CSV table of C-alpha atoms in Angstrom, one decimal:
chain,number,residue,atom,x,y,z
A,24,UNK,CA,-25.8,-8.5,-8.7
A,25,UNK,CA,-25.8,-9.2,-4.9
A,26,UNK,CA,-26.3,-12.9,-5.5
A,27,UNK,CA,-23.0,-14.6,-6.3
A,28,UNK,CA,-22.8,-18.3,-6.9
A,29,UNK,CA,-20.0,-19.7,-4.7
A,30,UNK,CA,-18.3,-22.1,-7.0
A,31,UNK,CA,-14.6,-22.7,-7.7
A,32,UNK,CA,-12.3,-25.3,-9.1
A,33,UNK,CA,-12.8,-28.6,-7.2
A,34,UNK,CA,-10.1,-30.3,-5.3
A,35,UNK,CA,-8.3,-32.5,-7.8
A,36,UNK,CA,-6.9,-35.9,-6.8
A,37,UNK,CA,-4.0,-35.5,-9.3
A,38,UNK,CA,-2.8,-32.6,-7.3
A,39,UNK,CA,-3.2,-33.4,-3.6
A,40,UNK,CA,-0.1,-31.5,-2.4
A,41,UNK,CA,0.4,-27.9,-1.3
A,42,UNK,CA,2.1,-27.2,-4.5
A,43,UNK,CA,-0.6,-26.3,-7.0
A,44,UNK,CA,1.6,-24.9,-9.8
A,45,UNK,CA,0.9,-27.9,-12.1
A,46,UNK,CA,-2.8,-27.9,-11.2
A,47,UNK,CA,-3.1,-24.4,-12.7
A,48,UNK,CA,-0.9,-25.3,-15.7
A,49,UNK,CA,-2.7,-28.5,-16.4
A,50,UNK,CA,-6.1,-26.8,-16.4
A,51,UNK,CA,-4.9,-24.2,-18.8
A,52,UNK,CA,-3.6,-26.8,-21.2
A,53,UNK,CA,-6.8,-28.8,-20.8
A,54,UNK,CA,-8.9,-25.8,-21.8
A,55,UNK,CA,-6.9,-25.2,-25.0
A,56,UNK,CA,-6.8,-28.9,-25.9
A,57,UNK,CA,-10.5,-28.9,-25.5
A,58,UNK,CA,-10.9,-25.9,-27.8
A,59,UNK,CA,-8.7,-27.5,-30.4
A,60,UNK,CA,-10.7,-30.7,-30.3
A,61,UNK,CA,-14.2,-29.3,-30.1
A,62,UNK,CA,-14.0,-26.0,-31.8
A,63,UNK,CA,-13.5,-22.4,-30.7
A,64,UNK,CA,-16.8,-21.9,-29.0
A,65,UNK,CA,-17.6,-25.2,-27.4
A,66,UNK,CA,-19.6,-24.7,-24.3
A,67,UNK,CA,-18.2,-27.8,-22.5
A,68,UNK,CA,-14.7,-26.2,-22.5
A,69,UNK,CA,-15.8,-23.2,-20.4
A,70,UNK,CA,-15.6,-25.2,-17.2
A,71,UNK,CA,-11.8,-25.6,-17.7
A,72,UNK,CA,-11.5,-21.9,-18.4
A,73,UNK,CA,-13.2,-21.2,-15.1
A,74,UNK,CA,-10.9,-23.6,-13.3
A,75,UNK,CA,-7.7,-22.2,-14.6
A,76,UNK,CA,-8.9,-18.6,-14.0
A,77,UNK,CA,-9.5,-19.6,-10.4
A,78,UNK,CA,-6.2,-21.3,-9.9
A,79,UNK,CA,-3.7,-19.3,-12.0
A,80,UNK,CA,-2.4,-15.8,-11.1
A,81,UNK,CA,-3.5,-13.3,-13.8
A,82,UNK,CA,0.1,-12.5,-14.6
A,83,UNK,CA,0.8,-16.1,-15.5
A,84,UNK,CA,-2.2,-16.4,-17.8
A,85,UNK,CA,-1.3,-13.2,-19.6
A,86,UNK,CA,2.2,-14.5,-20.2
A,87,UNK,CA,1.0,-17.8,-21.5
A,88,UNK,CA,-1.5,-16.2,-23.8
A,89,UNK,CA,1.3,-14.1,-25.2
A,90,UNK,CA,3.5,-17.1,-25.7
A,91,UNK,CA,0.7,-18.9,-27.5
A,92,UNK,CA,0.3,-16.0,-29.9
A,93,UNK,CA,4.0,-16.0,-30.6
A,94,UNK,CA,4.1,-19.8,-30.9
A,95,UNK,CA,6.6,-20.1,-28.0
A,96,UNK,CA,4.3,-21.8,-25.5
A,97,UNK,CA,6.2,-24.6,-23.7
A,98,UNK,CA,3.3,-26.9,-23.0
A,99,UNK,CA,1.7,-29.6,-25.2
A,100,UNK,CA,-1.3,-28.1,-27.0
B,18,UNK,CA,6.9,-1.0,38.5
B,19,UNK,CA,4.1,-3.5,39.3
B,20,UNK,CA,1.5,-1.2,37.9
B,21,UNK,CA,3.4,-0.8,34.7
B,22,UNK,CA,3.6,-4.5,34.4
B,23,UNK,CA,-0.1,-5.0,35.1
B,24,UNK,CA,-0.9,-2.4,32.5
B,25,UNK,CA,1.2,-4.2,30.0
B,26,UNK,CA,-0.1,-7.6,30.8
B,27,UNK,CA,-3.8,-7.1,31.5
B,28,UNK,CA,-5.1,-3.6,31.0
B,29,UNK,CA,-4.2,-3.0,27.3
B,30,UNK,CA,-7.1,-2.8,25.0
B,31,UNK,CA,-6.5,-6.2,23.5
B,32,UNK,CA,-7.5,-6.6,19.9
B,33,UNK,CA,-8.2,-10.4,20.2
B,34,UNK,CA,-7.1,-11.3,16.7
B,35,UNK,CA,-3.9,-9.3,16.6
B,36,UNK,CA,-0.6,-9.5,18.4
B,37,UNK,CA,-0.6,-7.5,21.6
B,38,UNK,CA,2.3,-6.2,23.8
B,39,UNK,CA,3.8,-8.8,26.1
B,40,UNK,CA,1.7,-11.5,24.7
B,41,UNK,CA,2.7,-14.9,26.0
B,42,UNK,CA,0.1,-17.3,24.6
B,43,UNK,CA,-1.4,-17.8,21.1
B,44,UNK,CA,-4.1,-15.6,19.7
B,45,UNK,CA,-7.6,-16.9,19.9
B,46,UNK,CA,-8.3,-19.6,17.4
B,47,UNK,CA,-10.5,-18.7,14.5
B,48,UNK,CA,-10.2,-22.0,12.6
B,49,UNK,CA,-10.3,-25.7,13.6
B,50,UNK,CA,-6.6,-25.9,12.6
B,51,UNK,CA,-5.6,-23.2,15.0
B,52,UNK,CA,-7.7,-24.9,17.7
B,53,UNK,CA,-5.8,-28.1,16.9
B,54,UNK,CA,-2.4,-26.3,17.2
B,55,UNK,CA,-3.3,-24.8,20.6
B,56,UNK,CA,-4.6,-28.2,21.8
B,57,UNK,CA,-1.4,-29.9,20.7
B,58,UNK,CA,0.7,-27.3,22.5
B,59,UNK,CA,-1.2,-28.0,25.7
B,60,UNK,CA,-0.8,-31.8,25.1
B,61,UNK,CA,2.9,-31.4,24.7
B,62,UNK,CA,3.1,-29.1,27.7
B,63,UNK,CA,1.8,-31.8,29.9
B,64,UNK,CA,4.8,-34.1,29.1
B,65,UNK,CA,7.1,-31.1,29.2
B,66,UNK,CA,6.2,-30.4,32.8
B,67,UNK,CA,6.2,-34.0,33.8
B,68,UNK,CA,9.8,-34.4,32.5
B,69,UNK,CA,10.9,-31.1,33.9
B,70,UNK,CA,9.7,-32.0,37.4
B,71,UNK,CA,11.3,-35.4,37.3
B,72,UNK,CA,14.6,-34.3,36.0
B,73,UNK,CA,14.8,-31.4,38.4
B,74,UNK,CA,14.1,-33.8,41.3
B,75,UNK,CA,16.9,-36.1,40.2
B,76,UNK,CA,19.3,-33.2,39.8
B,77,UNK,CA,18.5,-31.6,43.1
B,78,UNK,CA,18.6,-35.0,44.9
B,79,UNK,CA,22.0,-35.8,43.4
B,80,UNK,CA,23.4,-32.4,44.4
B,81,UNK,CA,22.0,-32.8,47.9
B,82,UNK,CA,23.4,-36.2,48.6
B,83,UNK,CA,26.8,-36.0,47.0
B,84,UNK,CA,28.3,-34.1,49.9
B,85,UNK,CA,31.8,-34.7,51.0
B,86,UNK,CA,31.1,-34.2,54.8
B,87,UNK,CA,27.5,-35.6,55.1
B,88,UNK,CA,28.1,-38.5,52.7
B,89,UNK,CA,31.8,-39.1,52.3
B,90,UNK,CA,31.5,-42.6,50.7
B,91,UNK,CA,29.1,-42.6,47.7
B,92,UNK,CA,27.0,-45.7,46.9
B,93,UNK,CA,28.7,-47.9,44.4
B,94,UNK,CA,25.8,-49.3,42.4
B,95,UNK,CA,27.0,-50.4,38.9
B,96,UNK,CA,24.0,-52.3,37.7
B,97,UNK,CA,20.2,-52.5,38.2
B,98,UNK,CA,18.0,-54.4,35.7
B,99,UNK,CA,14.7,-52.8,36.8
B,100,UNK,CA,15.9,-49.2,36.5
B,101,UNK,CA,17.6,-50.0,33.2
B,102,UNK,CA,14.3,-51.3,31.8
B,103,UNK,CA,12.2,-48.4,33.1
B,104,UNK,CA,14.6,-45.7,31.9
B,105,UNK,CA,14.7,-47.3,28.4
B,106,UNK,CA,10.9,-47.9,28.0
B,107,UNK,CA,9.5,-44.7,29.3
B,108,UNK,CA,11.6,-42.3,27.2
B,109,UNK,CA,10.7,-44.2,24.1
B,110,UNK,CA,6.9,-44.2,24.9
B,111,UNK,CA,6.7,-40.5,25.7
B,112,UNK,CA,7.8,-39.4,22.1
B,113,UNK,CA,5.1,-41.7,20.8
B,114,UNK,CA,2.5,-40.0,22.8
B,115,UNK,CA,3.7,-36.7,21.4
B,116,UNK,CA,4.2,-37.9,17.8
B,117,UNK,CA,0.7,-39.4,17.3
B,118,UNK,CA,-1.3,-36.2,17.9
B,119,UNK,CA,1.4,-34.2,16.1
B,120,UNK,CA,1.3,-36.2,12.9
B,121,UNK,CA,-2.5,-36.4,13.0
B,122,UNK,CA,-2.6,-32.6,13.1
B,123,UNK,CA,0.1,-32.2,10.5
B,124,UNK,CA,-1.7,-34.3,7.9
B,125,UNK,CA,-5.1,-32.8,8.6
B,126,UNK,CA,-3.6,-29.4,7.8
B,127,UNK,CA,-2.5,-30.7,4.4
B,128,UNK,CA,-5.6,-32.5,3.6
B,129,UNK,CA,-8.3,-30.8,1.4
B,130,UNK,CA,-11.3,-32.9,2.4
B,131,UNK,CA,-14.1,-31.0,0.8
B,132,UNK,CA,-14.2,-29.0,-2.4
B,133,UNK,CA,-13.5,-25.4,-1.5
B,134,UNK,CA,-16.3,-22.9,-2.3
B,135,UNK,CA,-14.0,-19.9,-3.0
B,136,UNK,CA,-10.5,-19.6,-4.3
B,137,UNK,CA,-8.6,-16.4,-3.3
B,138,UNK,CA,-5.2,-15.7,-4.7
B,139,UNK,CA,-2.8,-13.8,-2.6
B,140,UNK,CA,0.0,-12.4,-4.7
B,141,UNK,CA,2.9,-10.9,-2.9
B,142,UNK,CA,4.8,-8.0,-4.2
B,143,UNK,CA,7.8,-6.4,-2.5
B,144,UNK,CA,5.9,-3.2,-1.4
B,145,UNK,CA,2.3,-4.4,-1.4
B,146,UNK,CA,0.1,-7.5,-1.8
B,147,UNK,CA,-2.6,-8.0,-4.3
B,148,UNK,CA,-5.5,-10.3,-4.1
B,149,UNK,CA,-7.4,-11.8,-7.0
B,150,UNK,CA,-11.0,-13.2,-6.8
B,151,UNK,CA,-11.3,-14.9,-10.2
B,152,UNK,CA,-14.1,-17.4,-9.6
B,153,UNK,CA,-16.6,-15.2,-11.4
B,154,UNK,CA,-14.6,-14.2,-14.4
B,155,UNK,CA,-15.8,-14.8,-17.9
B,156,UNK,CA,-12.6,-13.7,-19.7
B,157,UNK,CA,-8.9,-13.6,-19.0
B,158,UNK,CA,-8.8,-9.8,-18.9
B,159,UNK,CA,-11.6,-9.2,-16.5
B,160,UNK,CA,-10.8,-10.0,-12.9
B,161,UNK,CA,-11.5,-8.7,-9.4
B,162,UNK,CA,-8.1,-7.6,-8.3
B,163,UNK,CA,-7.1,-5.1,-5.7
B,164,UNK,CA,-3.9,-4.0,-4.0
B,165,UNK,CA,-3.4,-4.0,-0.3
B,166,UNK,CA,-0.9,-1.5,1.1
B,167,UNK,CA,0.2,-1.1,4.7
B,168,UNK,CA,-1.0,2.1,6.3
B,169,UNK,CA,2.3,4.0,6.8
B,170,UNK,CA,3.7,4.6,10.2
B,171,UNK,CA,2.8,8.3,10.3
B,172,UNK,CA,-0.9,8.2,9.4
B,173,UNK,CA,-3.0,5.6,11.0
B,174,UNK,CA,-6.4,6.8,12.2
B,175,UNK,CA,-7.4,6.6,15.8
B,176,UNK,CA,-7.9,3.0,16.8
B,177,UNK,CA,-5.8,1.5,14.1
B,178,UNK,CA,-2.8,-0.5,15.0
B,179,UNK,CA,0.5,0.8,14.0
B,180,UNK,CA,2.0,-1.0,11.0
B,181,UNK,CA,-0.8,-3.6,11.3
B,182,UNK,CA,-3.6,-2.1,9.2
B,183,UNK,CA,-4.0,-2.0,5.5
B,184,UNK,CA,-6.0,0.1,3.1
B,185,UNK,CA,-7.9,-2.8,1.5
B,186,UNK,CA,-8.6,-5.8,3.6
B,187,UNK,CA,-9.2,-9.3,2.2
B,188,UNK,CA,-12.9,-10.0,2.6
B,189,UNK,CA,-13.7,-13.6,3.1
B,190,UNK,CA,-17.0,-15.3,4.1
B,191,UNK,CA,-17.1,-17.0,7.5
B,192,UNK,CA,-18.0,-20.7,7.9
B,193,UNK,CA,-17.0,-21.4,4.3
B,194,UNK,CA,-14.2,-23.6,2.9
B,195,UNK,CA,-11.7,-21.3,1.3
B,196,UNK,CA,-8.7,-22.1,-0.9
B,197,UNK,CA,-5.9,-19.6,-0.7
B,198,UNK,CA,-3.4,-19.7,-3.5
B,199,UNK,CA,-0.2,-18.0,-2.4
B,200,UNK,CA,2.4,-16.9,-4.9
B,201,UNK,CA,4.7,-13.8,-5.2
B,202,UNK,CA,5.4,-11.8,-8.3
B,203,UNK,CA,8.9,-10.6,-7.3
B,204,UNK,CA,10.5,-11.4,-3.9
B,205,UNK,CA,9.6,-14.4,-1.7
B,206,UNK,CA,6.8,-13.8,0.7
B,207,UNK,CA,4.9,-15.7,3.3
B,208,UNK,CA,1.2,-15.4,4.0
B,209,UNK,CA,0.6,-15.8,7.7
B,210,UNK,CA,-2.4,-15.2,9.9
B,211,UNK,CA,-1.8,-16.5,13.4
B,212,UNK,CA,-5.4,-16.8,14.5
B,213,UNK,CA,-6.2,-18.9,11.5
B,214,UNK,CA,-3.2,-21.1,12.0
B,215,UNK,CA,-2.0,-20.4,8.5
B,216,UNK,CA,1.5,-19.8,7.4
B,217,UNK,CA,2.2,-20.4,3.7
B,218,UNK,CA,5.4,-19.5,2.0
B,219,UNK,CA,5.2,-17.8,-1.4
B,220,UNK,CA,8.0,-18.9,-3.7
B,221,UNK,CA,8.4,-17.2,-7.1
B,222,UNK,CA,7.2,-19.4,-10.0
B,223,UNK,CA,5.3,-21.7,-7.7
B,224,UNK,CA,1.8,-21.5,-6.3
B,225,UNK,CA,1.1,-23.0,-2.9
B,226,UNK,CA,-2.4,-23.8,-1.6
B,227,UNK,CA,-3.7,-23.7,1.9
B,228,UNK,CA,-7.2,-24.1,3.0
B,229,UNK,CA,-9.0,-22.1,5.7
B,230,UNK,CA,-12.4,-22.4,7.4
B,231,UNK,CA,-12.9,-19.3,9.4
B,232,UNK,CA,-15.5,-20.1,12.1
B,233,UNK,CA,-16.4,-16.7,13.3
B,234,UNK,CA,-16.7,-13.2,11.9
B,235,UNK,CA,-14.0,-10.8,12.7
B,236,UNK,CA,-10.9,-9.0,11.6
B,237,UNK,CA,-7.7,-11.0,11.7
B,238,UNK,CA,-4.3,-9.5,11.6
B,239,UNK,CA,-1.2,-11.3,10.4
B,240,UNK,CA,2.3,-10.4,9.3
B,241,UNK,CA,4.6,-11.7,6.6
B,242,UNK,CA,7.2,-14.1,7.9
B,243,UNK,CA,9.6,-13.8,5.0
B,244,UNK,CA,10.9,-10.2,4.9
B,245,UNK,CA,12.9,-9.8,1.7
B,246,UNK,CA,14.0,-6.5,0.3
B,247,UNK,CA,13.8,-2.9,1.5
B,248,UNK,CA,10.3,-1.7,2.7
B,249,UNK,CA,8.9,-5.2,2.3
B,250,UNK,CA,5.1,-5.2,2.7
B,251,UNK,CA,4.4,-7.4,5.7
B,252,UNK,CA,0.9,-6.6,6.8
B,253,UNK,CA,-2.0,-9.0,6.2
B,254,UNK,CA,-5.6,-8.2,7.3
B,255,UNK,CA,-8.4,-10.7,6.7
B,256,UNK,CA,-11.9,-9.6,7.4
B,257,UNK,CA,-14.4,-12.5,7.8
B,258,UNK,CA,-18.0,-11.4,7.1
B,259,UNK,CA,-21.2,-13.4,7.2
B,260,UNK,CA,-21.9,-15.4,4.0
B,261,UNK,CA,-25.0,-13.4,3.2
B,262,UNK,CA,-23.0,-10.1,3.2
B,263,UNK,CA,-20.1,-11.6,1.3
B,264,UNK,CA,-21.8,-11.4,-2.1
B,265,UNK,CA,-22.7,-7.7,-1.8
B,266,UNK,CA,-19.2,-6.8,-0.5
B,267,UNK,CA,-17.5,-8.5,-3.4
B,268,UNK,CA,-19.9,-7.4,-6.1
B,269,UNK,CA,-19.6,-3.8,-4.8
B,270,UNK,CA,-15.9,-3.9,-5.2
B,271,UNK,CA,-16.4,-5.5,-8.6
B,272,UNK,CA,-18.7,-2.7,-9.8
B,273,UNK,CA,-16.3,-0.1,-8.4
B,274,UNK,CA,-13.6,-1.7,-10.4
B,275,UNK,CA,-15.3,-2.1,-13.7
B,276,UNK,CA,-16.6,1.5,-13.7
């Protein structure tokens, strides 16, 4: 496992500033919108999952997952 | 006395990428941004010395000539067009010469020109920092996360700097574009590494990004610039390794964690 592919979420022109909070949130929403549109195991959605995992702190993702399960997630899904 | 001063100033074993006693200048640059900051400092210093010499000369000259015995009747010049023009134009040109390189540097620091190769999240907690490498995850649960604690004051090993060393350093590859995502979990923090020219505030509920390109391998020491709360963890140590070693360093840590 010594070979690791160096790849991460690309720079996004929608979020050119230092503040990347929305970048992470948007990628998280995009992933779940993609799943809703294309089915639970659509392969083309996986890239959004990789992006939001790169950008969002684990704690935030855990909280949002919890909120989605409880139906209290604040974003548009 | 002189020996003591010399020892302080020159004969200390200087860790080049950490603060040293009686340090006057910046630490050696490790990134192009830091090089830019040092160059800007020197640029501005040129104008600073120019103005300092000129103003000192005028002051000393004025003090010298306004003397009640040597020069009892002062000159009574009330107007001079040439001097008026010169002393208006020059002070307005000098700030321009300072502003142009300053803004160029400021905007180049902000700009993310190329897609970064790695994203590292620095999460500040009041008593420690944790780092997340999540580019290689395939689920939300699995993540390479480790905590980085300052070595306490009473047990550094020989050669370690007091209150400057941590138990787990941040390993980054050299000569690679990195994206640092900086955010805290409880109190505000600031992720600062002087030799990389990086200082990024961490504000709860917000994630800030800063990009780094470390140009040489080495160990870089930094300190938090936002000390909030008792026993606030302030030590930051970045270890830049060659790109070919980075993979094995990270995957070793990953294996250690999953087992």
